């Protein structure tokens, strides 16, 4: 096998964001773009000679070609073995699981998560470390530094590896091991949850609808929900992964999971509805006629996790990202659990999970997970819900309402303003940063500000510090507004405004969240002068 050394030059903008490097697919397809970044990963982690890696992704457009390039580059740099999901498919949580159980040196996930796929849409590359989690800031920092000094990359002259057939194939001295992407993951789920109880509930007539959104969870959900748990054939919809996700956004929220919303709002709605995203790490949970917000879902799961075998001994602690609602904190307080507040990005949970400080964690962006892997996990969240429903005998809506009655309700919504010009977004944040210095004591929309800051995270495990993680404004009586710029977009800036207000009033369960948040929405616009800076009066998305 001949190894070629190809001269190249640094390419601007290869800085990993909230979750790996995400760009337009055509950008990744441009000469040297992917190769430069992969070489920078190898350099950033001290080379891959003698190492074993995992490789797979959500199957989006360009994944098969990218997988072959990565295999040739791994072979050229002396990797010992690459474990690849058949067809280059692996959901993000399944990849995390394989990285851990096979005791590898890490892995590469090809995905842009919930962003659309296709030649004119998005692609992404993410490196996960041997703990199975997304690389922490020091590692991504070294990778980024390597992209800025690169002069050449190595790639082997080899035929494509056959990724369609299971088993070991040789690429020079390197072994390409093609594995069933689903089996190990499904086995893990069976260890964590009471499958007998869930099977019994389903056999008793409990109906499920899971929308895989033409993305990677289709085969996983079919195996687990239909084959192993007995849900009737067709319970899993849009189950075949497509390179363009059927032309949709594989993002499980009320806007993009429209089909599921319609099914769950129909007169004959199933008892339980759920969806997952492109790479299988996000989740959306519904009961008949009711959408469960991710922040509420996290709180309900934390309050009831002990009903599943894996968590029967209780939780070591819990964590949420800073913009996620504080519904979780109410549970932690009552159950006397430590509750950590991290910046947005799953990677920030890694140290807490590794150190055993937390068992369960989640984010407002539809991610929930536990110490079983080091990624958020869509199907896991679905199964934990099902386990809890089977063990309590309650329906989704009843469980949610009982939760609010016990812990109070945190009304919550996120308003996104997309495609803002970067300089306008920066100007808004500069002004906001100045304004919050002496904002305490002022009132907006009739609500008094009691504190405000630019969130800094001090990692309690390794002492690392992450600054400028979002501006938070706290109001009297539990109101809160948080402003952040998204770190996952590929065009312009997306302003995220997170709105929260607390109520323990008896009628809390009947109120519409947007209506209950009207004070916070008005205050958020007034404080940041969103229209003045961006020209926008209404968000593009209300999540
Ligand atoms: C990805 C990350 C999450 C994050 C979400 C939103 O899904 O894995 O950790 O919460 O993106 O991030 P953003 O920077 O776009 O708000
Ligand atoms: Zn995802």
Short mmCIF file of C-alpha atoms in Angstrom, two decimals, residues 179-510:
data_model
loop_
_atom_site.label_atom_id
_atom_site.label_comp_id
_atom_site.label_asym_id
_atom_site.label_seq_id
_atom_site.Cartn_x
_atom_site.Cartn_y
_atom_site.Cartn_z
CA UNK A 179 -19.99 -4.17 12.84
CA UNK A 180 -23.77 -4.29 13.16
CA UNK A 181 -24.55 -0.72 14.24
CA UNK A 182 -27.59 -1.69 16.31
CA UNK A 183 -26.87 -4.92 18.23
CA UNK A 184 -24.56 -3.71 21.03
CA UNK A 185 -26.65 -0.62 21.62
CA UNK A 186 -29.91 -2.57 21.81
CA UNK A 187 -28.29 -4.99 24.29
CA UNK A 188 -27.22 -2.05 26.45
CA UNK A 189 -30.78 -0.71 26.52
CA UNK A 190 -32.05 -4.11 27.56
CA UNK A 191 -29.65 -4.06 30.53
CA UNK A 192 -30.74 -0.61 31.69
CA UNK A 193 -34.51 -0.94 31.54
CA UNK A 194 -37.24 -3.33 32.61
CA UNK A 195 -38.12 -4.66 29.16
CA UNK A 196 -40.57 -7.17 30.65
CA UNK A 197 -42.62 -4.41 32.24
CA UNK A 198 -42.62 -2.31 29.06
CA UNK A 199 -43.49 -5.37 26.97
CA UNK A 200 -46.37 -6.11 29.32
CA UNK A 201 -47.68 -2.56 29.03
CA UNK A 202 -47.53 -2.73 25.23
CA UNK A 203 -49.14 -6.17 25.16
CA UNK A 204 -51.93 -4.66 27.27
CA UNK A 205 -52.80 -2.25 24.45
CA UNK A 206 -50.48 0.73 25.07
CA UNK A 207 -49.82 2.31 21.67
CA UNK A 208 -46.60 4.01 20.55
CA UNK A 209 -45.66 6.20 17.61
CA UNK A 210 -41.95 6.86 17.09
CA UNK A 211 -40.94 9.15 14.21
CA UNK A 212 -37.36 8.42 13.10
CA UNK A 213 -37.60 11.34 10.65
CA UNK A 214 -35.81 9.37 7.86
CA UNK A 215 -32.68 9.49 10.00
CA UNK A 216 -30.40 7.12 11.84
CA UNK A 217 -32.68 5.96 14.69
CA UNK A 218 -34.98 4.05 12.29
CA UNK A 219 -33.11 0.73 12.53
CA UNK A 220 -32.49 1.19 16.26
CA UNK A 221 -36.11 1.97 17.09
CA UNK A 222 -37.40 -0.87 14.92
CA UNK A 223 -35.15 -3.35 16.68
CA UNK A 224 -35.86 -2.11 20.20
CA UNK A 225 -39.49 -0.98 20.08
CA UNK A 226 -40.96 -3.36 17.53
CA UNK A 227 -38.74 -6.48 17.63
CA UNK A 228 -37.75 -6.58 21.29
CA UNK A 229 -40.67 -4.81 22.99
CA UNK A 230 -43.49 -5.96 20.75
CA UNK A 231 -44.85 -2.63 19.51
CA UNK A 232 -46.90 -3.36 16.45
CA UNK A 233 -45.22 -3.16 13.03
CA UNK A 234 -45.39 0.40 11.74
CA UNK A 235 -45.15 1.97 15.19
CA UNK A 236 -41.80 3.32 13.99
CA UNK A 237 -42.41 5.79 11.17
CA UNK A 238 -39.98 7.08 8.53
CA UNK A 239 -37.65 4.31 9.62
CA UNK A 240 -35.26 4.09 6.67
CA UNK A 241 -32.30 6.47 6.93
CA UNK A 242 -32.03 8.65 3.82
CA UNK A 243 -29.06 10.81 2.78
CA UNK A 244 -31.30 13.89 2.66
CA UNK A 245 -33.67 12.85 5.48
CA UNK A 246 -36.52 12.90 2.99
CA UNK A 247 -35.87 16.60 2.36
CA UNK A 248 -36.81 17.60 5.91
CA UNK A 249 -35.07 18.89 9.01
CA UNK A 250 -34.48 15.84 11.21
CA UNK A 251 -35.09 17.97 14.28
CA UNK A 252 -37.53 16.61 16.85
CA UNK A 253 -39.53 19.67 17.85
CA UNK A 254 -43.14 20.78 17.31
CA UNK A 255 -42.19 22.59 14.10
CA UNK A 256 -40.17 19.99 12.25
CA UNK A 257 -41.83 16.87 13.66
CA UNK A 258 -45.12 17.99 12.13
CA UNK A 259 -46.22 14.50 11.19
CA UNK A 260 -45.87 13.32 14.78
CA UNK A 261 -47.66 16.43 16.06
CA UNK A 262 -50.62 15.66 13.80
CA UNK A 263 -50.76 12.02 14.85
CA UNK A 264 -50.60 12.95 18.53
CA UNK A 265 -53.28 15.62 18.21
CA UNK A 266 -55.72 13.36 16.37
CA UNK A 267 -58.78 11.92 18.13
CA UNK A 268 -57.34 8.41 18.08
CA UNK A 269 -53.85 9.50 19.15
CA UNK A 270 -51.55 6.77 20.48
CA UNK A 271 -50.67 6.80 24.19
CA UNK A 272 -47.09 7.85 23.59
CA UNK A 273 -45.34 9.76 20.80
CA UNK A 274 -41.65 10.37 20.32
CA UNK A 275 -39.11 11.45 17.72
CA UNK A 276 -35.35 11.65 17.43
CA UNK A 277 -32.96 13.67 15.30
CA UNK A 278 -30.50 13.00 12.46
CA UNK A 279 -27.87 11.26 14.58
CA UNK A 280 -30.17 9.87 17.29
CA UNK A 281 -29.08 11.87 20.31
CA UNK A 282 -32.07 14.21 20.67
CA UNK A 283 -35.57 13.30 21.76
CA UNK A 284 -39.07 14.69 21.71
CA UNK A 285 -41.76 13.25 23.98
CA UNK A 286 -45.51 13.59 23.57
CA UNK A 287 -48.67 12.35 25.18
CA UNK A 288 -52.06 12.52 23.49
CA UNK A 289 -52.55 16.20 22.60
CA UNK A 290 -49.56 17.25 24.69
CA UNK A 291 -45.96 18.15 23.93
CA UNK A 292 -43.56 17.71 26.84
CA UNK A 293 -40.90 20.44 26.80
CA UNK A 294 -37.34 19.08 27.04
CA UNK A 295 -36.77 20.92 30.32
CA UNK A 296 -39.89 19.37 31.84
CA UNK A 297 -38.97 15.97 30.45
CA UNK A 298 -35.57 16.19 32.15
CA UNK A 299 -37.21 17.07 35.48
CA UNK A 300 -39.77 14.26 35.22
CA UNK A 301 -37.03 11.74 34.37
CA UNK A 302 -34.87 12.90 37.28
CA UNK A 303 -37.82 12.61 39.67
CA UNK A 304 -38.70 9.08 38.51
CA UNK A 305 -35.48 7.48 37.24
CA UNK A 306 -35.29 5.19 40.28
CA UNK A 307 -38.19 3.23 38.76
CA UNK A 308 -35.82 1.82 36.09
CA UNK A 309 -33.39 -0.96 37.10
CA UNK A 310 -30.24 0.95 36.11
CA UNK A 311 -31.11 3.83 38.44
CA UNK A 312 -32.84 1.90 41.22
CA UNK A 313 -30.21 2.97 43.74
CA UNK A 314 -30.87 6.64 43.08
CA UNK A 315 -28.88 9.31 41.31
CA UNK A 316 -25.42 10.56 42.30
CA UNK A 317 -26.40 14.04 41.17
CA UNK A 318 -27.89 15.81 38.18
CA UNK A 319 -26.88 18.57 35.77
CA UNK A 320 -28.42 20.84 33.19
CA UNK A 321 -27.06 23.40 30.78
CA UNK A 322 -27.43 26.95 32.03
CA UNK A 323 -30.26 27.99 29.64
CA UNK A 324 -32.29 24.86 30.50
CA UNK A 325 -35.19 25.63 32.85
CA UNK A 326 -34.75 25.22 36.57
CA UNK A 327 -37.51 22.62 36.80
CA UNK A 328 -34.66 20.16 37.39
CA UNK A 329 -33.40 22.22 40.34
CA UNK A 330 -36.76 21.86 42.06
CA UNK A 331 -36.47 18.09 41.86
CA UNK A 332 -32.86 18.14 43.03
CA UNK A 333 -33.74 20.31 45.99
CA UNK A 334 -36.53 18.05 47.16
CA UNK A 335 -34.51 14.88 46.65
CA UNK A 336 -31.35 16.45 48.10
CA UNK A 337 -29.29 15.88 44.97
CA UNK A 338 -26.36 17.98 43.82
CA UNK A 339 -27.41 19.95 40.76
CA UNK A 340 -24.76 21.39 38.41
CA UNK A 341 -25.21 24.18 35.88
CA UNK A 342 -22.95 23.88 32.83
CA UNK A 343 -22.55 25.83 29.60
CA UNK A 344 -24.47 24.71 26.51
CA UNK A 345 -22.79 21.68 24.89
CA UNK A 346 -22.84 18.05 25.94
CA UNK A 347 -19.06 18.01 26.29
CA UNK A 348 -19.38 19.97 29.54
CA UNK A 349 -21.16 17.05 31.23
CA UNK A 350 -18.28 14.68 30.46
CA UNK A 351 -16.10 15.46 33.47
CA UNK A 352 -19.05 15.36 35.89
CA UNK A 353 -20.13 11.96 34.53
CA UNK A 354 -16.58 10.58 34.52
CA UNK A 355 -16.04 11.73 38.11
CA UNK A 356 -19.31 10.12 39.24
CA UNK A 357 -20.72 13.45 40.40
CA UNK A 358 -23.85 13.08 38.29
CA UNK A 359 -25.89 10.22 36.85
CA UNK A 360 -28.42 12.10 34.74
CA UNK A 361 -28.27 15.32 32.76
CA UNK A 362 -29.96 17.23 30.00
CA UNK A 363 -30.47 20.35 27.97
CA UNK A 364 -33.34 22.48 26.71
CA UNK A 365 -32.22 21.60 23.18
CA UNK A 366 -33.94 18.19 23.44
CA UNK A 367 -30.97 16.29 24.81
CA UNK A 368 -31.22 13.98 27.80
CA UNK A 369 -28.81 11.30 28.90
CA UNK A 370 -27.05 9.48 31.69
CA UNK A 371 -23.79 7.85 32.64
CA UNK A 372 -24.51 4.85 30.35
CA UNK A 373 -22.68 6.64 27.51
CA UNK A 374 -21.09 10.07 27.15
CA UNK A 375 -23.55 11.53 24.66
CA UNK A 376 -27.16 12.46 24.96
CA UNK A 377 -29.36 9.62 23.84
CA UNK A 378 -32.77 9.91 22.15
CA UNK A 379 -33.95 6.33 22.31
CA UNK A 380 -32.68 5.97 25.88
CA UNK A 381 -34.92 8.88 26.93
CA UNK A 382 -37.87 7.24 25.19
CA UNK A 383 -37.21 3.97 27.01
CA UNK A 384 -36.82 5.65 30.39
CA UNK A 385 -40.18 7.35 29.86
CA UNK A 386 -41.75 4.03 28.87
CA UNK A 387 -40.21 2.30 31.88
CA UNK A 388 -41.61 4.99 34.19
CA UNK A 389 -45.07 4.82 32.59
CA UNK A 390 -45.07 1.03 32.90
CA UNK A 391 -44.04 1.15 36.53
CA UNK A 392 -46.44 3.93 37.62
CA UNK A 393 -49.33 2.89 35.41
CA UNK A 394 -49.83 6.59 34.58
CA UNK A 395 -50.19 8.21 31.17
CA UNK A 396 -47.80 10.91 29.92
CA UNK A 397 -50.18 13.78 30.60
CA UNK A 398 -51.12 12.53 34.06
CA UNK A 399 -47.48 12.07 35.00
CA UNK A 400 -46.63 15.58 33.79
CA UNK A 401 -49.54 17.22 35.61
CA UNK A 402 -48.77 15.33 38.80
CA UNK A 403 -45.18 16.51 38.48
CA UNK A 404 -46.22 20.16 38.21
CA UNK A 405 -48.59 19.77 41.15
CA UNK A 406 -45.72 18.46 43.25
CA UNK A 407 -42.82 20.65 42.13
CA UNK A 408 -44.50 23.70 40.58
CA UNK A 409 -44.35 24.54 36.91
CA UNK A 410 -41.52 26.38 35.20
CA UNK A 411 -43.02 27.93 32.08
CA UNK A 412 -40.39 27.82 29.43
CA UNK A 413 -39.75 28.72 25.82
CA UNK A 414 -36.83 29.48 23.53
CA UNK A 415 -37.17 32.09 20.81
CA UNK A 416 -34.69 31.85 17.93
CA UNK A 417 -33.87 34.67 15.56
CA UNK A 418 -32.02 33.06 12.68
CA UNK A 419 -29.70 34.29 9.94
CA UNK A 420 -28.75 37.58 11.61
CA UNK A 421 -25.70 39.30 10.14
CA UNK A 422 -22.75 38.58 12.40
CA UNK A 423 -21.78 42.21 12.98
CA UNK A 424 -25.30 43.12 14.03
CA UNK A 425 -25.44 40.24 16.48
CA UNK A 426 -22.04 41.23 17.88
CA UNK A 427 -23.13 44.85 18.28
CA UNK A 428 -26.23 43.72 20.18
CA UNK A 429 -24.17 41.61 22.57
CA UNK A 430 -21.64 44.40 23.11
CA UNK A 431 -24.44 46.77 24.07
CA UNK A 432 -26.08 44.15 26.26
CA UNK A 433 -22.84 43.37 28.05
CA UNK A 434 -22.48 47.05 28.97
CA UNK A 435 -26.12 47.39 29.94
CA UNK A 436 -26.20 44.54 32.44
CA UNK A 437 -23.44 46.08 34.54
CA UNK A 438 -25.91 48.25 36.41
CA UNK A 439 -29.26 46.77 35.48
CA UNK A 440 -30.10 45.27 38.88
CA UNK A 441 -32.99 47.14 40.48
CA UNK A 442 -34.49 48.33 37.18
CA UNK A 443 -37.89 47.07 36.06
CA UNK A 444 -38.99 45.92 32.63
CA UNK A 445 -42.55 44.93 31.69
CA UNK A 446 -43.39 45.48 35.33
CA UNK A 447 -40.81 42.96 36.55
CA UNK A 448 -37.82 43.89 38.67
CA UNK A 449 -34.33 42.65 37.80
CA UNK A 450 -32.50 41.27 40.82
CA UNK A 451 -29.25 40.17 39.16
CA UNK A 452 -27.54 39.81 35.78
CA UNK A 453 -24.27 38.37 34.54
CA UNK A 454 -22.30 36.92 31.66
CA UNK A 455 -22.16 33.22 32.60
CA UNK A 456 -18.74 31.78 33.43
CA UNK A 457 -18.36 28.08 34.18
CA UNK A 458 -15.75 26.76 36.57
CA UNK A 459 -15.45 23.02 35.98
CA UNK A 460 -15.43 21.46 39.47
CA UNK A 461 -13.45 18.46 38.24
CA UNK A 462 -10.50 19.86 36.28
CA UNK A 463 -10.75 23.53 37.25
CA UNK A 464 -11.02 24.69 33.65
CA UNK A 465 -12.91 27.92 33.02
CA UNK A 466 -15.32 28.67 30.17
CA UNK A 467 -16.25 32.34 29.81
CA UNK A 468 -18.96 34.22 27.88
CA UNK A 469 -21.42 31.35 27.89
CA UNK A 470 -24.54 33.50 27.75
CA UNK A 471 -26.04 36.57 29.39
CA UNK A 472 -28.57 35.92 32.10
CA UNK A 473 -31.03 38.30 33.66
CA UNK A 474 -32.78 37.18 36.82
CA UNK A 475 -36.08 38.74 37.87
CA UNK A 476 -38.01 38.79 41.09
CA UNK A 477 -40.30 35.80 41.61
CA UNK A 478 -38.26 33.38 39.56
CA UNK A 479 -38.40 34.98 36.12
CA UNK A 480 -35.32 34.64 33.93
CA UNK A 481 -34.15 35.66 30.46
CA UNK A 482 -30.98 34.27 28.89
CA UNK A 483 -29.35 35.42 25.64
CA UNK A 484 -26.84 33.35 23.66
CA UNK A 485 -25.57 33.00 20.14
CA UNK A 486 -25.89 29.49 18.77
CA UNK A 487 -22.66 27.58 18.26
CA UNK A 488 -24.08 25.06 15.79
CA UNK A 489 -25.33 27.13 12.86
CA UNK A 490 -23.61 27.30 9.50
CA UNK A 491 -24.93 30.63 8.14
CA UNK A 492 -24.86 34.00 9.94
CA UNK A 493 -25.73 34.21 13.63
CA UNK A 494 -28.70 32.68 15.43
CA UNK A 495 -29.78 34.61 18.51
CA UNK A 496 -31.37 32.38 21.11
CA UNK A 497 -33.50 33.99 23.80
CA UNK A 498 -34.46 31.60 26.60
CA UNK A 499 -37.48 32.58 28.65
CA UNK A 500 -38.57 31.17 31.96
CA UNK A 501 -41.10 32.05 34.64
CA UNK A 502 -42.16 30.07 37.66
CA UNK A 503 -45.65 29.31 38.91
CA UNK A 504 -47.06 27.05 41.56
CA UNK A 505 -50.59 28.34 41.00
CA UNK A 506 -53.29 25.70 40.86
CA UNK A 507 -54.21 26.58 37.28
CA UNK A 508 -50.60 26.27 36.06
CA UNK A 509 -51.32 23.12 34.10
CA UNK A 510 -53.93 24.83 31.96
#
